[in-house]
mmCIF file of C-alpha atoms in Angstrom:
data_model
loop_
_atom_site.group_PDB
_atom_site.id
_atom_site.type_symbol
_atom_site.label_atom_id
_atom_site.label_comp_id
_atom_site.label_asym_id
_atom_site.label_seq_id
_atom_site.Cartn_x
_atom_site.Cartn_y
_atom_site.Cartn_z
ATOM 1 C CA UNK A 1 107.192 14.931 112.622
ATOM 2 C CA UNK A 2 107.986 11.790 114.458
ATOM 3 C CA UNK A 3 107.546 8.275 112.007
ATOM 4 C CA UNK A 4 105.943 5.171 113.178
ATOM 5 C CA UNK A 5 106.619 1.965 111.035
ATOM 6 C CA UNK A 6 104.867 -1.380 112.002
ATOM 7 C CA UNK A 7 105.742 -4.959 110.472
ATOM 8 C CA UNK A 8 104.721 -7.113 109.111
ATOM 9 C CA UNK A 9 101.310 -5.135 107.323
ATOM 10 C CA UNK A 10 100.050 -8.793 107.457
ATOM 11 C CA UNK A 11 100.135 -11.412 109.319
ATOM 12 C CA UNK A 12 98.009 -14.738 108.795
ATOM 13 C CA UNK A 13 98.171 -17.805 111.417
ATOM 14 C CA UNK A 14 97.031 -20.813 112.773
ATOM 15 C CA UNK A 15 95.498 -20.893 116.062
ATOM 16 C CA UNK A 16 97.915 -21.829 118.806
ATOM 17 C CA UNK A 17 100.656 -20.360 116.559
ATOM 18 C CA UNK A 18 103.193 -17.620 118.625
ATOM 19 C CA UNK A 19 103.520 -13.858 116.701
ATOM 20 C CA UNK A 20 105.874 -10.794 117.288
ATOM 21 C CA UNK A 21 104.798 -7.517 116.432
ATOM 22 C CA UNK A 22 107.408 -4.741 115.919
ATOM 23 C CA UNK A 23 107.266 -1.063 115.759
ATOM 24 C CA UNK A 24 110.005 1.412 115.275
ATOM 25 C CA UNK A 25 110.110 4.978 115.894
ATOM 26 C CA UNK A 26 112.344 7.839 114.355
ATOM 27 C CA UNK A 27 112.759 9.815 117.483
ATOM 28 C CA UNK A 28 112.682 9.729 121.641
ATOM 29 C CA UNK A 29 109.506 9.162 122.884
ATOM 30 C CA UNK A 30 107.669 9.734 126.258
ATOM 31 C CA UNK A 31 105.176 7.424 125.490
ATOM 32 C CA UNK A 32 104.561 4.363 124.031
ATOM 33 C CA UNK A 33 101.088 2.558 123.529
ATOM 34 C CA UNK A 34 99.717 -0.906 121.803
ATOM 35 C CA UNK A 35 96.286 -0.962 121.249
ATOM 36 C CA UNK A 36 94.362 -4.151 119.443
ATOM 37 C CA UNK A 37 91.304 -2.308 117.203
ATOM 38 C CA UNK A 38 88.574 -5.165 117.076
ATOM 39 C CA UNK A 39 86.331 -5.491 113.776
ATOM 40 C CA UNK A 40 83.667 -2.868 115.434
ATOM 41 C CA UNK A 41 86.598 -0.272 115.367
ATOM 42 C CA UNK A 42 86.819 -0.027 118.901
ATOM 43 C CA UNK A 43 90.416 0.421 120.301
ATOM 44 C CA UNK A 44 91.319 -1.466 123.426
ATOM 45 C CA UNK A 45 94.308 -0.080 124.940
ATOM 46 C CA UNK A 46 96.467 -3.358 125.663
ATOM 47 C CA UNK A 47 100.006 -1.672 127.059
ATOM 48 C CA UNK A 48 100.912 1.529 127.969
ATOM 49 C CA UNK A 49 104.809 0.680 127.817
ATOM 50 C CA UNK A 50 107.068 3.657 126.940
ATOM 51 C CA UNK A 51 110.425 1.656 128.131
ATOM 52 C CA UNK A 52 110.566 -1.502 129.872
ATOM 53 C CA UNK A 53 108.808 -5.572 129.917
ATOM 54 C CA UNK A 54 105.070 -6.004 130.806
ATOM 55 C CA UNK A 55 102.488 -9.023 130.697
ATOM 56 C CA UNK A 56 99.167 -9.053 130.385
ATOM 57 C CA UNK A 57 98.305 -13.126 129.977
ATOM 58 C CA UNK A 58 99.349 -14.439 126.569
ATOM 59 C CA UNK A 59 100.436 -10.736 125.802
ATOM 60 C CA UNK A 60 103.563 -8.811 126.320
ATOM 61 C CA UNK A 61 105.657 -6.196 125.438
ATOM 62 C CA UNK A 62 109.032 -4.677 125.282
ATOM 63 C CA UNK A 63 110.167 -1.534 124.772
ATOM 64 C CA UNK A 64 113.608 -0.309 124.251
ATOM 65 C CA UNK A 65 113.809 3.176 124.013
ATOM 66 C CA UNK A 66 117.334 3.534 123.750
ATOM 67 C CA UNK A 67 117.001 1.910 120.417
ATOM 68 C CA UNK A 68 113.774 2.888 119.430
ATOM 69 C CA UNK A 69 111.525 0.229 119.008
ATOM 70 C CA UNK A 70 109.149 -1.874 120.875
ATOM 71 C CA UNK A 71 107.915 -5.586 120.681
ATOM 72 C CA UNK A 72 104.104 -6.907 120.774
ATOM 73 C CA UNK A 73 104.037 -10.543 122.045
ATOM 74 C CA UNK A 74 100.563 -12.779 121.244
ATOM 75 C CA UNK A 75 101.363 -16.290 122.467
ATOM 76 C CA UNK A 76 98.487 -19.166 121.714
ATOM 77 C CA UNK A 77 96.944 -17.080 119.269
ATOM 78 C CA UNK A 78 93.020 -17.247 119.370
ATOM 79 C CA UNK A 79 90.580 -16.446 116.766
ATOM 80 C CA UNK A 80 89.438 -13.488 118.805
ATOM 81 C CA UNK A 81 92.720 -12.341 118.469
ATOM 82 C CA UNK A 82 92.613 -11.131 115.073
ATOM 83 C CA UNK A 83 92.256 -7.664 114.357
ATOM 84 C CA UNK A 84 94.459 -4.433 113.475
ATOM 85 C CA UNK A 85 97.206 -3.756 116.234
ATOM 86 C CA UNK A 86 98.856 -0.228 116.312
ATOM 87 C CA UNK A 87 101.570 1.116 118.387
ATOM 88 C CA UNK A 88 101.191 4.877 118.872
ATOM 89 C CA UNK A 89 103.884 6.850 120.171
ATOM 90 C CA UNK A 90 103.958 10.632 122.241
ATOM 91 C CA UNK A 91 106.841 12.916 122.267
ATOM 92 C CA UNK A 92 106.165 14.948 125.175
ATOM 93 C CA UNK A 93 104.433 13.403 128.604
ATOM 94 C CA UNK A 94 100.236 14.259 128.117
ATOM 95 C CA UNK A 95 97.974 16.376 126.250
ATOM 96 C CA UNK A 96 100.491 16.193 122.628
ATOM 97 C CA UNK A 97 100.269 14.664 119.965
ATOM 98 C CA UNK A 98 99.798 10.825 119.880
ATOM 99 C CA UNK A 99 101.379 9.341 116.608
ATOM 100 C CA UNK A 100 99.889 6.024 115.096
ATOM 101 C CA UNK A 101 101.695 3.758 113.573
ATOM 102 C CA UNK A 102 101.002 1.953 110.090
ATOM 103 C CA UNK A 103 99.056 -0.905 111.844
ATOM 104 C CA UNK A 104 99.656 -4.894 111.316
ATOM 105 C CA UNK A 105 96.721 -6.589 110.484
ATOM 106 C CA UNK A 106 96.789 -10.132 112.049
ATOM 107 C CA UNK A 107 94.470 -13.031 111.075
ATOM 108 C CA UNK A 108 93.771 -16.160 112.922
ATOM 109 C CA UNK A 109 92.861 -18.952 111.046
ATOM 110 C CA UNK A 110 90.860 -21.669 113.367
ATOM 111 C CA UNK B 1 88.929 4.590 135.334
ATOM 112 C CA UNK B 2 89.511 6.636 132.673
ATOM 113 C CA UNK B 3 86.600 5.459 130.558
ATOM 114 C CA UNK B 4 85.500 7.826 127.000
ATOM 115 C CA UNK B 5 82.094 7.546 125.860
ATOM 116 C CA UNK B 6 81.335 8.457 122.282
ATOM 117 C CA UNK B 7 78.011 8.780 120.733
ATOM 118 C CA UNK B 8 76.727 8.184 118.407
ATOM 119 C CA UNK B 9 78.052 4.746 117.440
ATOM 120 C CA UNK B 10 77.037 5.025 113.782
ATOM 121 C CA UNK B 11 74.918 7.692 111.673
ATOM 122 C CA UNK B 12 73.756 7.798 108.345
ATOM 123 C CA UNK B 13 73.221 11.605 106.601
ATOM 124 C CA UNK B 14 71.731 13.126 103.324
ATOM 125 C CA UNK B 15 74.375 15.185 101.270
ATOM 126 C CA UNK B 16 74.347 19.098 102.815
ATOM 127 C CA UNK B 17 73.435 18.577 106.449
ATOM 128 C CA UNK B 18 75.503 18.993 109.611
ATOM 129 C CA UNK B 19 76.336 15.838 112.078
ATOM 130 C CA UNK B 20 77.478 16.246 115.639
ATOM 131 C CA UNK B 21 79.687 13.344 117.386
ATOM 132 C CA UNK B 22 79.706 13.974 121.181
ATOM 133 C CA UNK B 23 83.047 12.664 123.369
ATOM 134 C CA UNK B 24 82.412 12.563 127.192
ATOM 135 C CA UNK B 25 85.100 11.478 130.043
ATOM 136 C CA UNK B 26 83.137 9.390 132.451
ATOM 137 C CA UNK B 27 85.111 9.366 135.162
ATOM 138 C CA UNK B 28 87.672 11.932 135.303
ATOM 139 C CA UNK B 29 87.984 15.374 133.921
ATOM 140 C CA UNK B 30 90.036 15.949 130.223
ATOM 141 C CA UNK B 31 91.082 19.399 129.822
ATOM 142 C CA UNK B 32 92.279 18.083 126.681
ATOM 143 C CA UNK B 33 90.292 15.771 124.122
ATOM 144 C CA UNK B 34 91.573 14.915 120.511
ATOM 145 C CA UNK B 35 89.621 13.728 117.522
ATOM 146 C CA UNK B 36 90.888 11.305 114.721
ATOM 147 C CA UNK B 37 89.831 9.892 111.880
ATOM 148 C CA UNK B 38 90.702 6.541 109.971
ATOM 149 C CA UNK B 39 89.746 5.534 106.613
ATOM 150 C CA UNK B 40 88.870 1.931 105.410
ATOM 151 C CA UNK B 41 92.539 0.003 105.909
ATOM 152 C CA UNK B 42 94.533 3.128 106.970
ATOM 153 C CA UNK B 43 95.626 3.875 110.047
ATOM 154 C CA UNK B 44 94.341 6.841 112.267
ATOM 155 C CA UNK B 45 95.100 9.990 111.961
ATOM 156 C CA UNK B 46 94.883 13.192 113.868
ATOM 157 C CA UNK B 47 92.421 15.711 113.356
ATOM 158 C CA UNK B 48 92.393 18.347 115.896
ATOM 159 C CA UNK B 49 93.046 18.356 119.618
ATOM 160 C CA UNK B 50 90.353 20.291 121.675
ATOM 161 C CA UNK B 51 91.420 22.422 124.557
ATOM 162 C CA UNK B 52 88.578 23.399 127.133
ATOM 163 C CA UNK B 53 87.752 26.977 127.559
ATOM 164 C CA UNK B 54 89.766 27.468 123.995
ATOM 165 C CA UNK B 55 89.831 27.143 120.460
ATOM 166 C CA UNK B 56 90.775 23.816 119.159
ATOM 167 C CA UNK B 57 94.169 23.436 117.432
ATOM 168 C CA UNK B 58 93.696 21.443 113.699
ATOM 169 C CA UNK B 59 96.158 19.630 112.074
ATOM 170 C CA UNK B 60 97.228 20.907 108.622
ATOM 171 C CA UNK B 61 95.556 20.156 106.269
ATOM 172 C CA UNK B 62 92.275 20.136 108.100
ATOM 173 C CA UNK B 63 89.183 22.162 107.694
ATOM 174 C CA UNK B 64 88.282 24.052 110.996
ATOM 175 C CA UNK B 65 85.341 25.507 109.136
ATOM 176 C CA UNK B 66 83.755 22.169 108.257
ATOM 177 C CA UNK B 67 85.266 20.182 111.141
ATOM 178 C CA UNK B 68 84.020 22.842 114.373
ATOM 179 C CA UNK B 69 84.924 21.358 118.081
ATOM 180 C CA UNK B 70 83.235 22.831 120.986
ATOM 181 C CA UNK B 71 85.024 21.514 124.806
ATOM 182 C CA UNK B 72 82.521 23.753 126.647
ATOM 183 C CA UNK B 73 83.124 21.845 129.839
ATOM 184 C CA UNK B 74 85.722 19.488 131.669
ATOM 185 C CA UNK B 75 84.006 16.228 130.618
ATOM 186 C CA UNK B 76 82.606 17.339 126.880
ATOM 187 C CA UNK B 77 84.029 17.470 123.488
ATOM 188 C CA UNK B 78 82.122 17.858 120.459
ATOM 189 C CA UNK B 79 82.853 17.467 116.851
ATOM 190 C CA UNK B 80 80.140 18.574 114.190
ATOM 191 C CA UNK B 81 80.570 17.922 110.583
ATOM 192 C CA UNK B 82 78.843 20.434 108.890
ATOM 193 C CA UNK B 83 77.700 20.736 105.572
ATOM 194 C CA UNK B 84 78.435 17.169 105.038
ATOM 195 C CA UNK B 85 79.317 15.359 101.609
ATOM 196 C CA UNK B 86 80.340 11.618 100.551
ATOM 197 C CA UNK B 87 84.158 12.185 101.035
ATOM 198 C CA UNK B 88 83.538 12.873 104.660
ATOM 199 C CA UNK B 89 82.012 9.130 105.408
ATOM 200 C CA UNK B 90 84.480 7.810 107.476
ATOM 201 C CA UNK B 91 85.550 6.483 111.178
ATOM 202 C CA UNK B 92 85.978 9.252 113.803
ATOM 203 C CA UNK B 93 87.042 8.445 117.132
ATOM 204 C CA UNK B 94 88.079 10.553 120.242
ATOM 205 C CA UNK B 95 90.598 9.951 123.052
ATOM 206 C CA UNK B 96 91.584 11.997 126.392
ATOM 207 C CA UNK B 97 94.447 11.295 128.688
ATOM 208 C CA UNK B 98 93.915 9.628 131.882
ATOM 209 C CA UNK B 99 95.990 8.511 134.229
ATOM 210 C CA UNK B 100 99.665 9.106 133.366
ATOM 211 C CA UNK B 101 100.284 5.186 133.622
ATOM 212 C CA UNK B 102 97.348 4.142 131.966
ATOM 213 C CA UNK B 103 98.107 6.979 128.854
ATOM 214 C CA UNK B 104 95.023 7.489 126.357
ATOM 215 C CA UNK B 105 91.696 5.903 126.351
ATOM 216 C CA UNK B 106 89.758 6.095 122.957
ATOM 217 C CA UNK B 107 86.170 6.504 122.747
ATOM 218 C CA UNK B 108 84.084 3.735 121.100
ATOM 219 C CA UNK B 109 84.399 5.743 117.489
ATOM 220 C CA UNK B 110 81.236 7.054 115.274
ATOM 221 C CA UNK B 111 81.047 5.723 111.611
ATOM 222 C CA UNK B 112 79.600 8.396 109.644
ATOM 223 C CA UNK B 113 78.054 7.360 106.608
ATOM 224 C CA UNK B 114 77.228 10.364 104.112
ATOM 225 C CA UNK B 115 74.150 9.865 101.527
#
């Protein structure tokens, strides 16, 4: 099956600080999603970006397909962004399989 | 749109007994549902993926006969644990696709604490 590899595992910082996120994939996907799980567990879904640039505020993301990997953007870094942030990946376009990566755990210090 | 509800949030259950974690799409219909599970630190990882009308299709490794899913209608999914024991304690957590451009939305997750 398709392999999802996320770095850094860890990732401590100081408020206001910038961070990049990667996540590479070992085959073509038709979709590509970043979600930021919160200490309760819940997963908020923060780009659905399977090629391409979007921004959401201080978030943003790239994703080039061609080369298989995509970029998670937190810029100003707030406390409440700490958390676990996966990128999950889907081979085929709906109702497959949606592979999660290994997760980077990112800390912000106040 | 597309929002999953998941109940319940957290349960706590004596050694032997049977648990069941109910996954509804609010707003749109899911003709297919899929249940993970994460443990502490690790990342999530698919159970089973629930067709309606249908038998659900488990991952290997997987125990249909202790992990049973039920999609009896559009908007339902259900996963019971049954005959429960410590090493099934964990986080479970459903999703359903919703709009194409919006991909999956994850229910709110049920941690299952086993006594």
């Amino acid at each position: 099956g398709i392999q999802v590899e996320q770095s850094p595992p860890d990732l401590i910082l100081q408020e206001g600080a910038n961070s990049t996120l990667r996540c590479n994939f070992s085959d073509s996907v038709n979709n590509l999603q970043w979600f930021h799980q919160n200490p309760w567990g819940q997963l908020i879904n923060l780009f659905y970006i399977p090629s391409g640039t979007k921004q959401n505020g201080r978030l943003s993301a790239t994703t080039v397909a061609t080369e298989r990997y995509s970029l998670l953007y937190i810029s100003s870094s707030q406390t409440t962004d700490s958390g676990v942030y996966f990128c999950a990946v889907e081979r085929g376009f709906g109702n497959e399989k949606l592979t999660f990566g290994t997760g980077t755990r990112l800390t912000i210090i106040p | 749109g597309a929002v999953v509800s998941q109940h319940p949030s957290r349960v706590i259950c004596k050694s032997g007994t049977s648990v069941k974690i109910e996954c509804r799409s609010l707003d749109f219909q899911a003709t297919t549902m899929f249940w993970y599970r994460q443990f502490p630190k690790q990342s999530l990882m698919l159970m089973a993926t629930s067709n309606e009308g249908s038998k659900a299709t488990y991952e290997q490794g997987v125990e249909k006969d202790k992990f049973l899913i039920n999609h009896a209608s559009l908007t339902l999914s259900t996963l019971t644990v049954t005959s429960a024991h410590p090493e099934d304690s964990s986080f479970y957590i459903c999703s359903a696709a919703g709009q194409t451009q919006h991909g999956y939305t994850f229910g709110s997750g049920t941690r299952l604490t086993v006594v």
